[in-house]
Coordinates of C-alpha atoms in Angstrom, one line a residue:
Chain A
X1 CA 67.6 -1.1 84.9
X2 CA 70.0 -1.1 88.3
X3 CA 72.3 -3.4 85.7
X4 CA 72.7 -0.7 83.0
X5 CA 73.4 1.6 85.6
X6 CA 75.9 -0.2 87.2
X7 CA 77.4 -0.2 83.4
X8 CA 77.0 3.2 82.4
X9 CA 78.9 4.1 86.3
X10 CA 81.8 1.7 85.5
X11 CA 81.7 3.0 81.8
X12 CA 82.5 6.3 83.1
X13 CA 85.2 5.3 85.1
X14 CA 86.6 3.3 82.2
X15 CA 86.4 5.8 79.4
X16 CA 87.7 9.5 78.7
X17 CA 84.7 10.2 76.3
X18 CA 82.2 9.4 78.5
X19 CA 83.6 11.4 81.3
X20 CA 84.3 14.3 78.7
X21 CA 80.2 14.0 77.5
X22 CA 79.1 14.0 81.2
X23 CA 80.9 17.3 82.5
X24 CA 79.9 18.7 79.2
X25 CA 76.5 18.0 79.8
X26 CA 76.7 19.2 83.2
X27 CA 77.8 22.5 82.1
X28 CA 75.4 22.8 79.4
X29 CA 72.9 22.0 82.0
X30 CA 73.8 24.8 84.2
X31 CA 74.8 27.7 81.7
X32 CA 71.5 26.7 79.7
X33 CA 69.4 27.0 83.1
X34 CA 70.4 30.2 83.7
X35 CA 70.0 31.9 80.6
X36 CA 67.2 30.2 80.1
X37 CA 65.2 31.9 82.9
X38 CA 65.9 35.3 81.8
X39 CA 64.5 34.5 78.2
X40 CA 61.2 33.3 79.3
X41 CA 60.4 36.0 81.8
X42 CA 61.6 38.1 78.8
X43 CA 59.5 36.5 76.7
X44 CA 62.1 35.6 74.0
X45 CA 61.5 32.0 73.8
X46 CA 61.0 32.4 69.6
X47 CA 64.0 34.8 70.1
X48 CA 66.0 31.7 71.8
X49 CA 65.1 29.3 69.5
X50 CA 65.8 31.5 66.5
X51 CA 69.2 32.7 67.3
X52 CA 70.3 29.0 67.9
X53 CA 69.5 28.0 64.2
X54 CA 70.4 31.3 62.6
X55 CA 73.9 30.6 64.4
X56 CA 74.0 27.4 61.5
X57 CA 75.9 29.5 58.7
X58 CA 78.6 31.0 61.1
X59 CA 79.3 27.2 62.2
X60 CA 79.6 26.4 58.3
X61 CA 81.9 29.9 57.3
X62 CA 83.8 28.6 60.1
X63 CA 84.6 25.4 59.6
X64 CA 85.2 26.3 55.9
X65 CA 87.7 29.1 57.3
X66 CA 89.3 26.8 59.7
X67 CA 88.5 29.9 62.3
X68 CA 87.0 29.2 65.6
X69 CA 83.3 28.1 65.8
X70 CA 82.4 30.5 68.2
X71 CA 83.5 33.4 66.7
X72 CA 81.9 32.3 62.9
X73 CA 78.6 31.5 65.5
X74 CA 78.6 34.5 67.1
X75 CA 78.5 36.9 64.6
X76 CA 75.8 35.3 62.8
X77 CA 73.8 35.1 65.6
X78 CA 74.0 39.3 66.8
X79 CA 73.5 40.1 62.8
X80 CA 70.2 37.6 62.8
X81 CA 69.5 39.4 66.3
X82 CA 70.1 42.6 64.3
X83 CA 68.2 42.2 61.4
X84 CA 65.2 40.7 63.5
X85 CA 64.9 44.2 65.1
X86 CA 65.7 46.0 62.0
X87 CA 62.9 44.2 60.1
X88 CA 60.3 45.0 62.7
X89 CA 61.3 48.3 63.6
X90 CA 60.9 49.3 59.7
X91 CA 58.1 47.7 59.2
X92 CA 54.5 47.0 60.0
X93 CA 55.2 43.4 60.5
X94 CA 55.0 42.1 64.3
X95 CA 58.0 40.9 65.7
X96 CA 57.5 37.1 66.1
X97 CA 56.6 37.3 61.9
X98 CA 59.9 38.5 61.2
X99 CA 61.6 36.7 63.7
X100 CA 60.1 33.8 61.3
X101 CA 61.8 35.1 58.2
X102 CA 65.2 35.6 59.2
X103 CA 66.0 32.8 61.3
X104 CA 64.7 30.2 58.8
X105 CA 66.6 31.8 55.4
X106 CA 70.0 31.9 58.1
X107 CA 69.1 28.5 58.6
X108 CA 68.3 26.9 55.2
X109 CA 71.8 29.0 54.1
X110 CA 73.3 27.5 56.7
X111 CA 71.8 24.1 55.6
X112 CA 73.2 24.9 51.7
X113 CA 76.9 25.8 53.4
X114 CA 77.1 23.0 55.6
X115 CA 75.8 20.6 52.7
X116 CA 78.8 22.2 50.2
X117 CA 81.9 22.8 53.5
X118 CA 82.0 19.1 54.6
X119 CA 80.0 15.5 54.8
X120 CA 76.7 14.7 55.7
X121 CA 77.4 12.8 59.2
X122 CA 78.4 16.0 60.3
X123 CA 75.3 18.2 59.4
X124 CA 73.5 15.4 61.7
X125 CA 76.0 16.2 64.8
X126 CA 75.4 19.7 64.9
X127 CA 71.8 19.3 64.7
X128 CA 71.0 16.9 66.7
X129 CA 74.4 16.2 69.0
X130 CA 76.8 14.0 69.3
X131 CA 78.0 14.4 73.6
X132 CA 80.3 11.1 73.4
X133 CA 81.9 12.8 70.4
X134 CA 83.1 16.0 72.9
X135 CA 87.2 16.9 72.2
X136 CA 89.2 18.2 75.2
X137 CA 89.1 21.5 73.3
X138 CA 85.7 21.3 72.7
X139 CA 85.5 20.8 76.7
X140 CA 87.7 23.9 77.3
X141 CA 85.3 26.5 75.1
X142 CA 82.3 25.0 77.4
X143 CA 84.4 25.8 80.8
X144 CA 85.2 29.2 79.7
X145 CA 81.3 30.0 78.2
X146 CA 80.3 28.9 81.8
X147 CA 82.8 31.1 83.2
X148 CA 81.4 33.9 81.5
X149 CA 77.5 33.1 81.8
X150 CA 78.3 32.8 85.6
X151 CA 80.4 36.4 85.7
X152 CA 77.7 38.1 83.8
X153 CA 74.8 36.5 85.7
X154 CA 76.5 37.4 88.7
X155 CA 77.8 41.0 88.1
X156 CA 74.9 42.0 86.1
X157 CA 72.3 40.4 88.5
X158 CA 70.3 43.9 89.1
X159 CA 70.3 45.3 85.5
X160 CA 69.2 41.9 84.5
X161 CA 66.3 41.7 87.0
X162 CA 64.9 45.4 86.1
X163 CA 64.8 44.8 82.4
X164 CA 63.2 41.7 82.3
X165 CA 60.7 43.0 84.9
X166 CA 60.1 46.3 84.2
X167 CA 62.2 47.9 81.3
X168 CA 60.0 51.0 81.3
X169 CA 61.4 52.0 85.0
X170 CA 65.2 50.2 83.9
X171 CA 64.7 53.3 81.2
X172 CA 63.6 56.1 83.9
X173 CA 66.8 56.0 86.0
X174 CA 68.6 55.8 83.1
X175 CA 69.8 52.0 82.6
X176 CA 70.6 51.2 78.9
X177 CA 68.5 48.7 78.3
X178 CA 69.5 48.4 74.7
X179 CA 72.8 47.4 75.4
X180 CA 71.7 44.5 78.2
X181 CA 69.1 43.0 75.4
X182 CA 72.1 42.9 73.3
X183 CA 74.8 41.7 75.8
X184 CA 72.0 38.6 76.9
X185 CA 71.6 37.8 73.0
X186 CA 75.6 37.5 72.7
X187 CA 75.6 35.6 75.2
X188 CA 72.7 33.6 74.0
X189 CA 74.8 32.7 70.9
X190 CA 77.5 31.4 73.2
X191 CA 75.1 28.9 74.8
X192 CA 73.8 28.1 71.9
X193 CA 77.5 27.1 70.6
X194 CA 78.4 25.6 73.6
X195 CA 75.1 23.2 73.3
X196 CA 75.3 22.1 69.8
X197 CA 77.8 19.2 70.9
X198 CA 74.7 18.2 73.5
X199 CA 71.7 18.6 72.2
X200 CA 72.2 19.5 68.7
X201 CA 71.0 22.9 67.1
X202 CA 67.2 22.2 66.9
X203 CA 66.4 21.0 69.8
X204 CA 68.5 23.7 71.8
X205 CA 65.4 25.6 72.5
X206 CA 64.4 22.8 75.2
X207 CA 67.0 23.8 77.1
X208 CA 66.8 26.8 77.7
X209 CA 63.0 27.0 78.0
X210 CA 62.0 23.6 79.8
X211 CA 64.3 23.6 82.8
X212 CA 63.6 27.3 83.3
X213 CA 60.0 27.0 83.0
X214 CA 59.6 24.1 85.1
X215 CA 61.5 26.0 87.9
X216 CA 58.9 28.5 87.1
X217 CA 56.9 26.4 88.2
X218 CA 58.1 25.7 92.1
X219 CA 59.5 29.2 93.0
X220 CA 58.3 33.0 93.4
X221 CA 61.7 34.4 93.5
X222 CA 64.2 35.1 90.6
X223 CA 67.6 33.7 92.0
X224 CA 66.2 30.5 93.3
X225 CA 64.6 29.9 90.1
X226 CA 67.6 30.3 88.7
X227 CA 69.2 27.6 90.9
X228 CA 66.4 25.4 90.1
X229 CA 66.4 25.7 86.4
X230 CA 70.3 24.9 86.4
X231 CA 69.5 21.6 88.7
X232 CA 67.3 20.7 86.1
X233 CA 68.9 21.6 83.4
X234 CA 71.9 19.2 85.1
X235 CA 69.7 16.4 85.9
X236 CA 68.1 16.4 82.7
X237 CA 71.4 15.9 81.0
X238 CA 73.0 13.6 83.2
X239 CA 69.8 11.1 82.9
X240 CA 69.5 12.1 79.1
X241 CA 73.4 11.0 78.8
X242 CA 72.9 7.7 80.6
X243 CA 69.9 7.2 78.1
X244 CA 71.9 7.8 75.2
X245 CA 74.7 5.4 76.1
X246 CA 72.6 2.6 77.4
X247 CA 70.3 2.7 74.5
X248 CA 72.3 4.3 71.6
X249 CA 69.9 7.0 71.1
X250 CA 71.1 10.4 70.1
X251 CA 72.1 12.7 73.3
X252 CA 70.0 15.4 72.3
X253 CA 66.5 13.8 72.1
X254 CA 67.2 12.0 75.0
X255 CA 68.1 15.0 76.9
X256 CA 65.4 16.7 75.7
X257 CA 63.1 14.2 76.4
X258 CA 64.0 14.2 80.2
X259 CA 63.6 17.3 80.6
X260 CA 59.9 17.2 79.4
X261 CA 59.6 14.9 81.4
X262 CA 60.3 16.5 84.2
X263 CA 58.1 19.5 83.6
X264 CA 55.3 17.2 83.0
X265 CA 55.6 16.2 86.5
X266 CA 55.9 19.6 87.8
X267 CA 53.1 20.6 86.0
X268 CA 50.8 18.2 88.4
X269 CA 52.6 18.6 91.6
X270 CA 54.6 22.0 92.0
X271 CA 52.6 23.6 94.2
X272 CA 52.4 27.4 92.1
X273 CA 50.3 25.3 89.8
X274 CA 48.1 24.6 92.0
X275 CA 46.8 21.6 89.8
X276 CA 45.0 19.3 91.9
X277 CA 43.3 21.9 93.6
X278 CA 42.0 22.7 90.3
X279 CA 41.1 19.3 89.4
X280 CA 39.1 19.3 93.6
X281 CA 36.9 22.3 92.1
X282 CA 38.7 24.3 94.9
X283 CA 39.8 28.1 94.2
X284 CA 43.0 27.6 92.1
Chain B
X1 CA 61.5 74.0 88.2
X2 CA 60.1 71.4 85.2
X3 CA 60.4 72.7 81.8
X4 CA 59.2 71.6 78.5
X5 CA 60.1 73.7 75.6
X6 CA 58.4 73.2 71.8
X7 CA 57.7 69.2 72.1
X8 CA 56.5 67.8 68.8
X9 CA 56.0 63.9 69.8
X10 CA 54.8 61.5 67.2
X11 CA 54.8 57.7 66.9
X12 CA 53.8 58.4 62.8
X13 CA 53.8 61.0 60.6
X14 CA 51.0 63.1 62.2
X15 CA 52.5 64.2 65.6
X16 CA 50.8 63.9 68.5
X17 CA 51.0 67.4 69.8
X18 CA 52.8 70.1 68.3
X19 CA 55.2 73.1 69.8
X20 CA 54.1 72.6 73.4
X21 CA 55.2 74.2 76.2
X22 CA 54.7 73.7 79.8
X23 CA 56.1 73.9 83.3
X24 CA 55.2 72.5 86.7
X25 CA 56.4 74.1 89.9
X26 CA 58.3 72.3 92.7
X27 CA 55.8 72.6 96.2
X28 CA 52.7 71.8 94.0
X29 CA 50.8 69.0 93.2
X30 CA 50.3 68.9 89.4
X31 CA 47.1 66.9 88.1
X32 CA 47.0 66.5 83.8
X33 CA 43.5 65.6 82.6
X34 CA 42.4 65.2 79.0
X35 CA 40.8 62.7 76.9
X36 CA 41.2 59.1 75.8
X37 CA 44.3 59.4 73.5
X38 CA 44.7 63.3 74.2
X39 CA 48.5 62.6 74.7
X40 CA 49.3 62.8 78.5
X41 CA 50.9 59.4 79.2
X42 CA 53.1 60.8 75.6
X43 CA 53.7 64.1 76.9
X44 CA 55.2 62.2 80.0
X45 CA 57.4 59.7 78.7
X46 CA 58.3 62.6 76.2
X47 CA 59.4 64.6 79.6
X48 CA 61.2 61.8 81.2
X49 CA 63.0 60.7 77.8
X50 CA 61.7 57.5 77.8
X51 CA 60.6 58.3 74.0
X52 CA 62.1 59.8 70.7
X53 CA 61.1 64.0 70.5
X54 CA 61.0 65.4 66.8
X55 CA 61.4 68.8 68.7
X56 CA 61.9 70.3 72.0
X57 CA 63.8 69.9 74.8
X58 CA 62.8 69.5 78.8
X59 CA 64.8 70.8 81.6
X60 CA 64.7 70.7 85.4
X61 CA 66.3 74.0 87.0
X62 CA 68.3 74.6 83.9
X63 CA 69.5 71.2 83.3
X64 CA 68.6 68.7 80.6
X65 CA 66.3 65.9 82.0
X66 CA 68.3 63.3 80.6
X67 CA 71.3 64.2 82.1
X68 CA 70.2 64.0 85.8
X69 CA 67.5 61.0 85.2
X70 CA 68.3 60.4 89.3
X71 CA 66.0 63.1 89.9
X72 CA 63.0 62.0 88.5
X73 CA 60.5 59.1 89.7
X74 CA 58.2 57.2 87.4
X75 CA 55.4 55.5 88.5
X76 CA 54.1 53.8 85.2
X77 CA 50.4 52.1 84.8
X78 CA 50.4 48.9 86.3
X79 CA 48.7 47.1 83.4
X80 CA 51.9 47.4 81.9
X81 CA 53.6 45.0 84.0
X82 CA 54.7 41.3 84.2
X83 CA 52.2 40.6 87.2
X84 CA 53.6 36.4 87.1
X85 CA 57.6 37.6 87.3
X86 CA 59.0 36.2 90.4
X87 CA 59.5 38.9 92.6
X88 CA 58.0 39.5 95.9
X89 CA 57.2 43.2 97.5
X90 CA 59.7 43.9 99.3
X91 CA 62.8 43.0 96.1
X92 CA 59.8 45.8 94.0
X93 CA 61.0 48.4 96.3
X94 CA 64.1 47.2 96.5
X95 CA 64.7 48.2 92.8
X96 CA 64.0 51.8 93.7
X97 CA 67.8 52.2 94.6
X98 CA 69.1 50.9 91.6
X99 CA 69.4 54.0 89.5
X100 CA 71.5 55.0 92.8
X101 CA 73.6 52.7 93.0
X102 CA 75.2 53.0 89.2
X103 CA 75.8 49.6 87.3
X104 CA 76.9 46.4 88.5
X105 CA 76.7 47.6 92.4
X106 CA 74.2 45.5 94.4
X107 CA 72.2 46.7 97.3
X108 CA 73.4 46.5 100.8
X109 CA 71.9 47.2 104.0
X110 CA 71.6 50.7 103.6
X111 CA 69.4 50.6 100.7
X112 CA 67.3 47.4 102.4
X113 CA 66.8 49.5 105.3
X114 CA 65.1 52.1 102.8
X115 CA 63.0 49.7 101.4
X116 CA 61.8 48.7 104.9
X117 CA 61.4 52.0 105.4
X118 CA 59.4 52.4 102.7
X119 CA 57.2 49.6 102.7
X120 CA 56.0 50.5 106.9
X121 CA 55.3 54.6 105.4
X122 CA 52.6 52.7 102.7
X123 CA 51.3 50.4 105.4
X124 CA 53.1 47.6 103.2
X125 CA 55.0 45.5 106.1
X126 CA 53.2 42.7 106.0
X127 CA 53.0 41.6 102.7
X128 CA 56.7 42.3 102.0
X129 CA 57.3 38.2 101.1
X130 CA 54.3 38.0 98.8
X131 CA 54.7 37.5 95.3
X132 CA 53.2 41.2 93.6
X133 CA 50.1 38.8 92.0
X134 CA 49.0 38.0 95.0
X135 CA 48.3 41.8 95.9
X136 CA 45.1 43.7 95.1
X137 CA 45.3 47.1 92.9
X138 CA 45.7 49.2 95.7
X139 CA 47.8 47.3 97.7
X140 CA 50.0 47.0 94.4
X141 CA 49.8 50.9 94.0
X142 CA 51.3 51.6 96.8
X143 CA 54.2 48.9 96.4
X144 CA 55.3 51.4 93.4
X145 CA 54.8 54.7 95.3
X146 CA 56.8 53.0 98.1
X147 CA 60.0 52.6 95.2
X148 CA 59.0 56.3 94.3
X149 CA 59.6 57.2 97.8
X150 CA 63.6 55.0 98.0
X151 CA 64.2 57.0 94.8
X152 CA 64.2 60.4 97.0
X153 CA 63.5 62.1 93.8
X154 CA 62.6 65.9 93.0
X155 CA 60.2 64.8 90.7
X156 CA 57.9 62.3 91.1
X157 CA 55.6 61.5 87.8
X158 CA 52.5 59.2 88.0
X159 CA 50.3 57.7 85.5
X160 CA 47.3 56.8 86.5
X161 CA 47.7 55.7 90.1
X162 CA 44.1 55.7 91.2
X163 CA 42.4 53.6 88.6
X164 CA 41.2 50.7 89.9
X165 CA 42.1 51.0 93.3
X166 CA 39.9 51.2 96.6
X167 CA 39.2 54.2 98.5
X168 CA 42.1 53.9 101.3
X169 CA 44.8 52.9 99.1
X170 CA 43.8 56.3 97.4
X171 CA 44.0 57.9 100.5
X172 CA 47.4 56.4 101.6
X173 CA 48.8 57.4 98.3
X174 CA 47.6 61.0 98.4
X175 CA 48.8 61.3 101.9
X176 CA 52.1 60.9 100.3
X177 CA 51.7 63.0 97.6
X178 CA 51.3 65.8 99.9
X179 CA 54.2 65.3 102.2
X180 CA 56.5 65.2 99.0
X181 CA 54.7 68.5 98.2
X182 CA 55.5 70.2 101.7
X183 CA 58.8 69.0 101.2
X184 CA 59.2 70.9 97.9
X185 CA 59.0 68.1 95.3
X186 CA 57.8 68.8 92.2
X187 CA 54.7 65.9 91.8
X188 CA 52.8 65.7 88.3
X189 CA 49.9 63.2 88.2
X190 CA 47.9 62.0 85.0
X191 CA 44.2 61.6 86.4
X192 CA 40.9 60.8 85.1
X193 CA 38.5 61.1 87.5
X194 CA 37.3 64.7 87.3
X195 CA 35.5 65.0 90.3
X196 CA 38.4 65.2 92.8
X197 CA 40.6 68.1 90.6
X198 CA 39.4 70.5 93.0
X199 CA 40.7 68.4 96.3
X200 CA 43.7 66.9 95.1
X201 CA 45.4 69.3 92.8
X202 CA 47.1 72.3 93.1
X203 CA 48.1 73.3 89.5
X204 CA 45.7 71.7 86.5
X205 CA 47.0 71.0 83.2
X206 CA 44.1 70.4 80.5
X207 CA 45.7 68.4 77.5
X208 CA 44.3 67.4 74.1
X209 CA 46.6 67.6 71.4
X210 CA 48.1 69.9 73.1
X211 CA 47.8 72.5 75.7
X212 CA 44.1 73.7 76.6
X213 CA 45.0 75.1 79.8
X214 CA 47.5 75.2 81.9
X215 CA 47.6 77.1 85.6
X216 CA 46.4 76.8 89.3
X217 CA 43.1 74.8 89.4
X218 CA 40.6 77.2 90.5
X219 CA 41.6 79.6 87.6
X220 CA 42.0 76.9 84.9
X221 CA 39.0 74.1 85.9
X222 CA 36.6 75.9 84.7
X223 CA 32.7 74.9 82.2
X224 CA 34.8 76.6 79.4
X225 CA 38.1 74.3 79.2
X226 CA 36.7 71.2 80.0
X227 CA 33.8 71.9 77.4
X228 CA 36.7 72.6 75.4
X229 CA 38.8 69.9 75.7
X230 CA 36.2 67.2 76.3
X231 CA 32.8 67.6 75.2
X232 CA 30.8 70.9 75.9
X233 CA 27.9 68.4 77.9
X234 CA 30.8 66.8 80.3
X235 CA 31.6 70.8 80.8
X236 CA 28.2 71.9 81.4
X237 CA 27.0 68.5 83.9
X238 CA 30.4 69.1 85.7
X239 CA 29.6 73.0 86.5
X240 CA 25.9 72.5 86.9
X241 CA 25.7 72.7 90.2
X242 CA 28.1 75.5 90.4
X243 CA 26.6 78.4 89.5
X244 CA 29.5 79.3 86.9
X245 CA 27.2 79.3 83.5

């Protein structure tokens, strides 16, 4: 083990790609902890994990366009948000059922457009990642998505507090709480593109729920579970990276896979969980 | 002055009230009682603008409520809340001096110093660090009256606030109610417990589907509204005792 470490260290001082795939990682660690936390105290984990696939057409109409990925990404991402809301809002249908139509019809077209833009190798990269495959450009897009994450997080800080916590009272003095569910889901999408070199599209949900929830876990205030999810988040991908080069196993799994990992763990020692005192048959 | 003008509210087709009017006068002490699903907590959120009215419009001295939301305090249900979120006390009353501050401005030591004030005028110091699960009702009531009082508003609006609470949160809570009065707020409560109309309200509003009665409590809780708007046994077990048959 202290041998393939050793290796995947001087590995990184040897290639570009590898360093590339680390700092990506790192970022996608950070920028997906902190999102992350706000969607699970908002309880949008479904909403998460369905704007990342719905985002699969725009990546295709992109790449078929030759425009950016972000921007094809983007926009199908807010219209899935869109019609999501429109759906239940005009219907009797509860939210998490339509939520369940639209984001798997966005992602089988997306599945039909991908199949006809390009080849098949591809389709497997965005869904399940491909780090060591990061370009410098791809590199630069995942700087300036942390960049904005980071500005929002920090200028927004109160409105995004309120309306997770208490949306009714965000309402009463007059916060438009419309247009910060909106503003979080854009920059959901930009995560979301940002993490399909990582991770891959399906498994993007893990990381922005499992390094946020396991901060949950070990913290009773907002910003320093913030902190914590994004030092998860981090360590997760770093370790997941190291896994995926030493033992040729896609990045995203991997990642994934540490991260669960570390929750598991969490789960039996953070203290908030109180799990052992459970298991004495004390008052939990 | 509070005004409601011809509200029609309604989540479906069939409103829940119809054309009502009402006011409530700054210096008083407000209490609306009514029925399970007789439209109080509605005609509230209906006054505040927190939801869509086919008809009507609500002003305070002559301007729309909407337009100066900094004047107006809501103390919602607590069941409604996120009782897990990670927030202690003291950052609870801290987010009464949001709506203050405008967007994107964070608190400073002015508005902590509030909070702190605050939290000592609901007996609340000690528990500012704790995390707002680890509170019982009352103690939790009072953290949201505490943000009421950093809002400074003219109006305060509560829904609810003594369910479920013990006997000296209640107290605390109505102590406060009454210096907001003698200061010349405007305070409008949504009660259920009829046996304390009498001691804690000045004006009474009786509500189902609508307005039953509307005025100051010893002219409007009487045998005949309440039979009218609950059930003419509640009226005549309430009034037994009192001679009024």
């Amino acid at each position: 083990m202290f041998a393939s470490i050793q290796e995947f260290l001087s590995a990184l001082g040897q290639y570009n790609f590898l360093q590339s795939a680390l700092l990506a990682s790192i970022m996608v660690g950070i920028m997906s902890g902190i999102i992350g936390s706000f969607i699970i105290l908002r309880g949008m984990s479904l909403m998460g994990d369905a704007i990342s696939h719905s985002v699969l057409p725009g990546v295709a109409v992109a790449y078929m366009l030759g425009i950016n990925l972000m921007l094809g990404a983007t926009a199908f991402g807010v219209l899935a948000a869109l019609l999501i809301g429109y759906v239940s809002t005009h219907s009797k249908l509860k939210n998490d059922t339509s939520i369940g139509i639209v984001f798997s019809a966005f992602f089988a077209l997306g599945f039909i457009l991908i199949s006809m833009a390009g080849s098949s190798t591809n389709l497997h990269h965005i869904l399940f990642g491909n780090v060591l495959a990061v370009s410098d450009q791809d590199l630069l897009t995942t700087v300036i998505v942390l960049a904005i994450v980071i500005l929002f997080v920090v200028i927004a800080y109160k409105e995004l507090l309120i309306t997770s916590f208490d949306e009714t009272f965000a309402k009463s003095y007059g916060l438009n709480t419309t247009v910060m569910q909106y503003a979080l889901m854009i920059i959901l999408t930009l995560v979301t593109v940002s993490a399909l070199q990582t991770v891959g599209l399906i498994l993007i949900v893990a990381m922005l729920v499992t390094p946020a929830a396991t901060a949950f876990l070990w913290t009773n205030r907002l910003s320093i579970m913030i902190v914590f999810a994004s030092i998860f988040g981090v360590v997760a991908s770093t370790i997941g990276l190291y896994l995926s080069y030493t033992f040729d196993w896609a990045s995203g799994p991997a990642i994934v896979l540490v991260a669960a990992a570390i929750f598991m763990v969490s789960f039996i020692i953070a203290p908030k969980q109180g799990f052992f005192q459970k298991l004495g048959g004390k008052h939990g | 002055m509070l005004e409601a003008k011809g509200l029609t509210v309604g989540y479906t087709a069939t409103p829940v009230f119809e054309d009502l009017s009402v006011s409530f006068e700054p210096g008083k002490i407000t209490g609306i009682i009514g029925p399970n699903g007789a439209g109080k907590s509605t005609l509230i959120k209906a006054i505040l603008d927190l939801i869509k009215k086919q008809a009507g419009d609500v002003k305070l001295d002559g301007q729309e409520v909407s337009k100066v939301r900094q004047k107006t305090a809501y103390v919602e249900q607590r069941a409604n809340l996120d009782m897990s979120f990670p927030i202690n006390v003291f950052d609870v009353v801290l987010t009464g001096t949001y709506g203050r501050l405008g967007l994107f401005k964070s608190p400073g030591a002015k508005e902590k110093a509030a909070a702190t004030d605050a939290l000592e005028q609901l007996k609340l110091s000690e528990f500012k660090k704790r995390q707002i699960s680890e509170l019982s009702g009352g103690q939790l009531q009072r953290v949201f009256v505490a943000r009421a009082v950093v809002q400074q508003a003219d109006v305060v609006i509560l829904d609810e606030p003594f369910v479920g609470i013990d006997m000296k949160s209640e107290a605390d809570i109505m102590e406060i109610l009454k210096l907001w009065r003698d200061q010349g707020k405007t305070i409008i409560v949504i009660h259920h417990d009829l046996n304390k109309v009498s001691a804690y309200f000045d004006d009474l509003v009786i509500m189902n589907h609508g307005i039953v009665a509307a005025g100051p409590v010893d002219e409007v809780y009487t045998r005949e509204n309440i039979g009218h708007a609950f059930s003419a046994d509640l009226g005549n077990v309430l009034f037994e005792d009192k001679g009024e048959a």
